[in-house]
Short mmCIF file of C-alpha atoms in Angstrom, two decimals:
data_model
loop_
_atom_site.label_atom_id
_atom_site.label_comp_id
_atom_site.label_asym_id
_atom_site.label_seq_id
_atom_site.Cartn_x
_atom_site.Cartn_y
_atom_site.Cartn_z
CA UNK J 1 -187.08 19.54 -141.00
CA UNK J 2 -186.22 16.02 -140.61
CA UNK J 3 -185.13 15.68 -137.03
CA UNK J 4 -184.33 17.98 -133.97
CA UNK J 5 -181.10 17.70 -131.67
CA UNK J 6 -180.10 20.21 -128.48
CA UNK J 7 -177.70 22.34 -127.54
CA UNK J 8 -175.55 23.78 -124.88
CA UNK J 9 -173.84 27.19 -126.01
CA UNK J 10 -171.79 28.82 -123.10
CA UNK J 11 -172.05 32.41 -121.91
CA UNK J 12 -169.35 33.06 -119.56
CA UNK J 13 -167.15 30.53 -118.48
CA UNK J 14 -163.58 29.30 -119.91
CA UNK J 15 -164.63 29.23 -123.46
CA UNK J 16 -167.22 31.67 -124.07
CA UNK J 17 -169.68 30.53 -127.56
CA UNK J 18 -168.46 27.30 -127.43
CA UNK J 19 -171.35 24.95 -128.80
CA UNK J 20 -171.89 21.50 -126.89
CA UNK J 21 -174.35 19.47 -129.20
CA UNK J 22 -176.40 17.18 -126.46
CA UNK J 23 -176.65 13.88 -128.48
CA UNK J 24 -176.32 11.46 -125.55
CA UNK J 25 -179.50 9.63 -122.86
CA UNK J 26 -177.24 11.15 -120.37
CA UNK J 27 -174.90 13.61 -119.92
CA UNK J 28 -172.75 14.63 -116.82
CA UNK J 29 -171.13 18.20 -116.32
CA UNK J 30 -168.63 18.93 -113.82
CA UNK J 31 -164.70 20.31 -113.42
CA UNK J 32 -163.63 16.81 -113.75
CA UNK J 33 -162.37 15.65 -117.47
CA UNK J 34 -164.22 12.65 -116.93
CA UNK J 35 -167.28 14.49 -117.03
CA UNK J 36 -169.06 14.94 -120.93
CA UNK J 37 -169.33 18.45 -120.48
CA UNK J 38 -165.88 19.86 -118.77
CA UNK J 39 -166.33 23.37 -117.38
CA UNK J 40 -162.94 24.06 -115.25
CA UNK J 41 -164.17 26.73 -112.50
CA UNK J 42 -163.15 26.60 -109.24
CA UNK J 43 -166.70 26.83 -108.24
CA UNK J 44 -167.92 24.27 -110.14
CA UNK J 45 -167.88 20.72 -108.41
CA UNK J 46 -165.80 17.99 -109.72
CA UNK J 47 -168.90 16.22 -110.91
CA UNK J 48 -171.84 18.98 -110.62
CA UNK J 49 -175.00 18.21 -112.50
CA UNK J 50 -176.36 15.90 -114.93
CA UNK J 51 -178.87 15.82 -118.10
CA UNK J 52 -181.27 13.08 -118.72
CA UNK J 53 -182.88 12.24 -121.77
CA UNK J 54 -186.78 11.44 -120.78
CA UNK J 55 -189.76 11.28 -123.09
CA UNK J 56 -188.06 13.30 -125.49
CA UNK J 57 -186.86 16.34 -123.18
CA UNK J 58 -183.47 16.88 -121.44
CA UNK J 59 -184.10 16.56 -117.92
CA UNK J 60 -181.72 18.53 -115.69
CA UNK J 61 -180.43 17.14 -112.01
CA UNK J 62 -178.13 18.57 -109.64
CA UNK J 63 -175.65 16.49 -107.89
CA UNK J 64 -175.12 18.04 -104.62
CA UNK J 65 -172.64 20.44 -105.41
CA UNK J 66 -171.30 23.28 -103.16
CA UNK J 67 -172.45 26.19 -105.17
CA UNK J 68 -175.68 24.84 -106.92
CA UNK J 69 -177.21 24.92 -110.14
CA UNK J 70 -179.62 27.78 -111.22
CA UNK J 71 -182.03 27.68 -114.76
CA UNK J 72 -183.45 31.80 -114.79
CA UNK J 73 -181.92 32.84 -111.71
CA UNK J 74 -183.83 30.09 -109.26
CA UNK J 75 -182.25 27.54 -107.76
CA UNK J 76 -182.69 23.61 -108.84
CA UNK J 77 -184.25 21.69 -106.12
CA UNK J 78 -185.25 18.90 -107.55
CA UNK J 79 -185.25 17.59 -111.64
CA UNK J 80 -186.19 20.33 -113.86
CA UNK J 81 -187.33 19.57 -117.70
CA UNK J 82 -185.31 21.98 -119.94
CA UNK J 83 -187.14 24.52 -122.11
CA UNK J 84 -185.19 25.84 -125.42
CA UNK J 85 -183.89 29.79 -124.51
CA UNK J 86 -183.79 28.90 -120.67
CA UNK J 87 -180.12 30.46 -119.16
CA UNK J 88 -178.15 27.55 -116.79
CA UNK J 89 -176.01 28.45 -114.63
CA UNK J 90 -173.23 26.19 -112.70
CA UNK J 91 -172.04 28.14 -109.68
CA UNK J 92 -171.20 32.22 -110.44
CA UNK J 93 -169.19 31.85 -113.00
CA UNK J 94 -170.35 29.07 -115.80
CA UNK J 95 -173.71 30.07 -117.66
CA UNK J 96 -175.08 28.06 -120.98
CA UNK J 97 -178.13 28.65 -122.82
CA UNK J 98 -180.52 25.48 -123.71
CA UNK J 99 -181.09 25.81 -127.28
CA UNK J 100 -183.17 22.84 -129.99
CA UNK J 101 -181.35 23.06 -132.94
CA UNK J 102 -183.22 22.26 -136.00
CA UNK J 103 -181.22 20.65 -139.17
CA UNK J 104 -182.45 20.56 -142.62
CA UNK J 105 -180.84 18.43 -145.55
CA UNK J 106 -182.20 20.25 -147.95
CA UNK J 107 -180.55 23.83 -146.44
CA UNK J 108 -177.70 25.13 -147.78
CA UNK J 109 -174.44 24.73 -144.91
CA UNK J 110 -173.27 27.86 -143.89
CA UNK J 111 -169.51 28.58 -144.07
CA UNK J 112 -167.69 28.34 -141.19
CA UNK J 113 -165.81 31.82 -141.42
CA UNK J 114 -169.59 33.31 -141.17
CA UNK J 115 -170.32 31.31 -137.99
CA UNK J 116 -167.91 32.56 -135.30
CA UNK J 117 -169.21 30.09 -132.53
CA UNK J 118 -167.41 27.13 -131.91
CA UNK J 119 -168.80 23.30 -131.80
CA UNK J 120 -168.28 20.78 -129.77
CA UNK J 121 -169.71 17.40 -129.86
CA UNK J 122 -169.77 15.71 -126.62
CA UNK J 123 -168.37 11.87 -126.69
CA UNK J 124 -168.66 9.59 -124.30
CA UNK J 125 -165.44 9.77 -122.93
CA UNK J 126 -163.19 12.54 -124.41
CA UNK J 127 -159.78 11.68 -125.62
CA UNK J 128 -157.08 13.06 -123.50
CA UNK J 129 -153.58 13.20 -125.73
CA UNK J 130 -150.95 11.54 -123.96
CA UNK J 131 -148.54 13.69 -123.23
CA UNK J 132 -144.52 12.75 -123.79
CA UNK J 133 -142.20 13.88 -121.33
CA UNK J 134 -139.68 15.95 -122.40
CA UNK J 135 -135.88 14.92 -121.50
CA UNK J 136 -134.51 17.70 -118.86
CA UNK J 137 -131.58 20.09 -119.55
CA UNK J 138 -129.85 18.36 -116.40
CA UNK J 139 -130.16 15.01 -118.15
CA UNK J 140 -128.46 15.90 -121.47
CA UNK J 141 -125.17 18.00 -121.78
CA UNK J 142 -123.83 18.30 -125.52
CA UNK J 143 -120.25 17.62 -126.06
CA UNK J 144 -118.89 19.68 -128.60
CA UNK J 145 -115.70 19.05 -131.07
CA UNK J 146 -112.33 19.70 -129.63
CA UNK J 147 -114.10 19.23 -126.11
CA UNK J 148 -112.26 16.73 -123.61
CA UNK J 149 -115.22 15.30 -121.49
CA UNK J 150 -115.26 15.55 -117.87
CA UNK J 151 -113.93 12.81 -116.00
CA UNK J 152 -116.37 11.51 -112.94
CA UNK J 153 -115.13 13.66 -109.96
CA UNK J 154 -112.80 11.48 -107.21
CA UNK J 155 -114.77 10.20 -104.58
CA UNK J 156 -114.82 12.24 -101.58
CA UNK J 157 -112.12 11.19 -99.08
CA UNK J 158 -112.25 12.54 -95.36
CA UNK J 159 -109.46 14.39 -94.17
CA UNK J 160 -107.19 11.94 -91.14
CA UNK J 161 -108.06 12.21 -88.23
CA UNK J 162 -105.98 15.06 -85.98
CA UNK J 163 -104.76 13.70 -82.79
CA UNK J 164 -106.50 15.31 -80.08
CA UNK J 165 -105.24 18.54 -78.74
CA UNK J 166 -105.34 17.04 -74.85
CA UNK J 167 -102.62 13.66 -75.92
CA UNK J 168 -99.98 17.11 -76.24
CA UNK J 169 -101.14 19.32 -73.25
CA UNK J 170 -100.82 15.67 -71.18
CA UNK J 171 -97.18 15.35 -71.51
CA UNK J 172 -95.68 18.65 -70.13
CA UNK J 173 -98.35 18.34 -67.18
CA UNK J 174 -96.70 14.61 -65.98
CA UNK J 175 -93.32 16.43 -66.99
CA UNK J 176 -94.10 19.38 -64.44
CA UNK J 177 -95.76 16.92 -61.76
CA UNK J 178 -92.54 15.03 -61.85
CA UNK J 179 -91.06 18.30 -60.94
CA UNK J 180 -93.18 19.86 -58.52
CA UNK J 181 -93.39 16.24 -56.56
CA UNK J 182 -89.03 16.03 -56.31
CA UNK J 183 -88.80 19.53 -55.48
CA UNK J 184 -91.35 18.96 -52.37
CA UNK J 185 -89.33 15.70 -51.66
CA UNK J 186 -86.08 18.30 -51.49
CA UNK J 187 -87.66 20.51 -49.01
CA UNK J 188 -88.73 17.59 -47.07
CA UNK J 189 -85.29 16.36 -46.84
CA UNK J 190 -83.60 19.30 -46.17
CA UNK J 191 -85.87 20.72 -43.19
CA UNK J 192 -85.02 17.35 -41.77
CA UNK J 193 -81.60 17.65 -42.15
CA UNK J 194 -81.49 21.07 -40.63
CA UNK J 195 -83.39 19.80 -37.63
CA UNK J 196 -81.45 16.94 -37.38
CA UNK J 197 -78.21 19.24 -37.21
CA UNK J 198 -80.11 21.31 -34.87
CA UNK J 199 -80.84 18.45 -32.60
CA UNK J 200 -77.61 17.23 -32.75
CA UNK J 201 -75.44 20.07 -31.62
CA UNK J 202 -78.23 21.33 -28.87
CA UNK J 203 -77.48 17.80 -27.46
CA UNK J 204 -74.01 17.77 -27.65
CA UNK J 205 -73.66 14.28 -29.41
CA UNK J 206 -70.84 14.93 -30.99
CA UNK J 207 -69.04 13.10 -28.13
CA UNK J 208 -71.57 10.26 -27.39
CA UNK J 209 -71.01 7.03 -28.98
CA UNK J 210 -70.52 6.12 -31.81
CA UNK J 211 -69.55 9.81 -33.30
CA UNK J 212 -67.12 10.32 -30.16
CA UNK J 213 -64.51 8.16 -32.68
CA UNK J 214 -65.18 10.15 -35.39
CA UNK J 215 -65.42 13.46 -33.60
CA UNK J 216 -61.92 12.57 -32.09
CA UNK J 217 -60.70 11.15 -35.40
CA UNK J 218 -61.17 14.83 -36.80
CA UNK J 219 -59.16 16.27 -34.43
CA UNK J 220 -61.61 17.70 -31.51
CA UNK J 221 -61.12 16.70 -27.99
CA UNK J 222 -64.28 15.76 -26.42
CA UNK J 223 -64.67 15.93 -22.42
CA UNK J 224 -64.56 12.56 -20.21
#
């Protein structure tokens, strides 16, 4: 055997058997893609715990996260040196077993259709594909042959303005003021034409000056 390397390989998690081959000084795992191991739980911190290389053994750290890390059921509290066959777990969910894996040249490769678990090398940074955004149906209408396009709706135009409903109720109220006001002035002048008459026969001036003339004119004969 010519050199040994480590090994993550998870037990429950998002990809169950997936192999992460630990060939780094230092290796963070978290739910954040920057992280070199990427375990997406929801109760797994964004960047949870971290391996150290030191003297030859994977040292194991956690980073303050909510739910904790656990190697056989106990809790970390402080750096732990990894042991080949010791379970990891990152919150409830995310489990790995800590395995050496042992290669020899001289061995002959096993096929990959006999070897159902996955591996994964971890990089430094892994590669996330850009992704190309992909025109929307509102964006693109086809125009097919025979088909008149559309022509831009007309601009919105507000309907006039309707003259107020008060500028026609205000004429027929000045037309009946005018009205009421000369039929008052009517009365007016009539009760004072009725007392005048009143006054003037209960005085007898038909034959005081100056209607005696025209009392006389008409044909009566007033009294000296």
């Amino acid at each position: 055997m010519a050199s040994g390397t480590y090994q993550f390989v998870m037990n429950t998690g998002p990809n169950p058997g997936k192999i992460y081959e630990l060939t780094q000084d230092e290796i963070t795992i978290g739910r954040d893609i920057a992280n070199n191991i990427v375990a997406n739980d929801a109760e797994v911190s964004r960047r949870h715990a971290r391996l150290r290389m030191q003297a030859g053994n994977y040292i194991l750290e956690d980073l303050g996260s909510t739910n904790g890390s656990f190697v056989n059921g106990q809790r970390l509290m402080g750096p732990h040196a990894l042991r080949p066959g010791e379970q990891i777990m990152f919150g409830d969910h995310v489990s790995f077993t800590f395995e050496a894996r042992q290669f020899d040249p001289n061995a002959t490769l096993i096929s990959s259709q006999n070897y159902p678990r996955e591996t994964y090398r971890v990089s430094p940074e892994e590669a996330v594909p850009p992704t190309t955004p992909t025109p929307s149906a509102v964006d693109y209408q086809p125009v097919y042959s025979g088909q008149v396009p559309l022509s831009p709706a007309d601009p919105y135009a507000p309907p006039p303005d309707m003259p107020f409903m008060a500028d026609y109720e205000e004429e027929p109220r000045r037309s009946r003021t005018w009205i009421y006001a000369g039929a008052g002035c009517l009365v007016v002048v009539l009760c004072m034409c009725v007392v005048g008459l009143y006054a003037f026969d209960s005085l007898d001036l038909y034959c005081t000056s100056p209607f005696r003339e025209i009392t006389e004119a008409l044909g009566f004969v007033c009294s000296p």
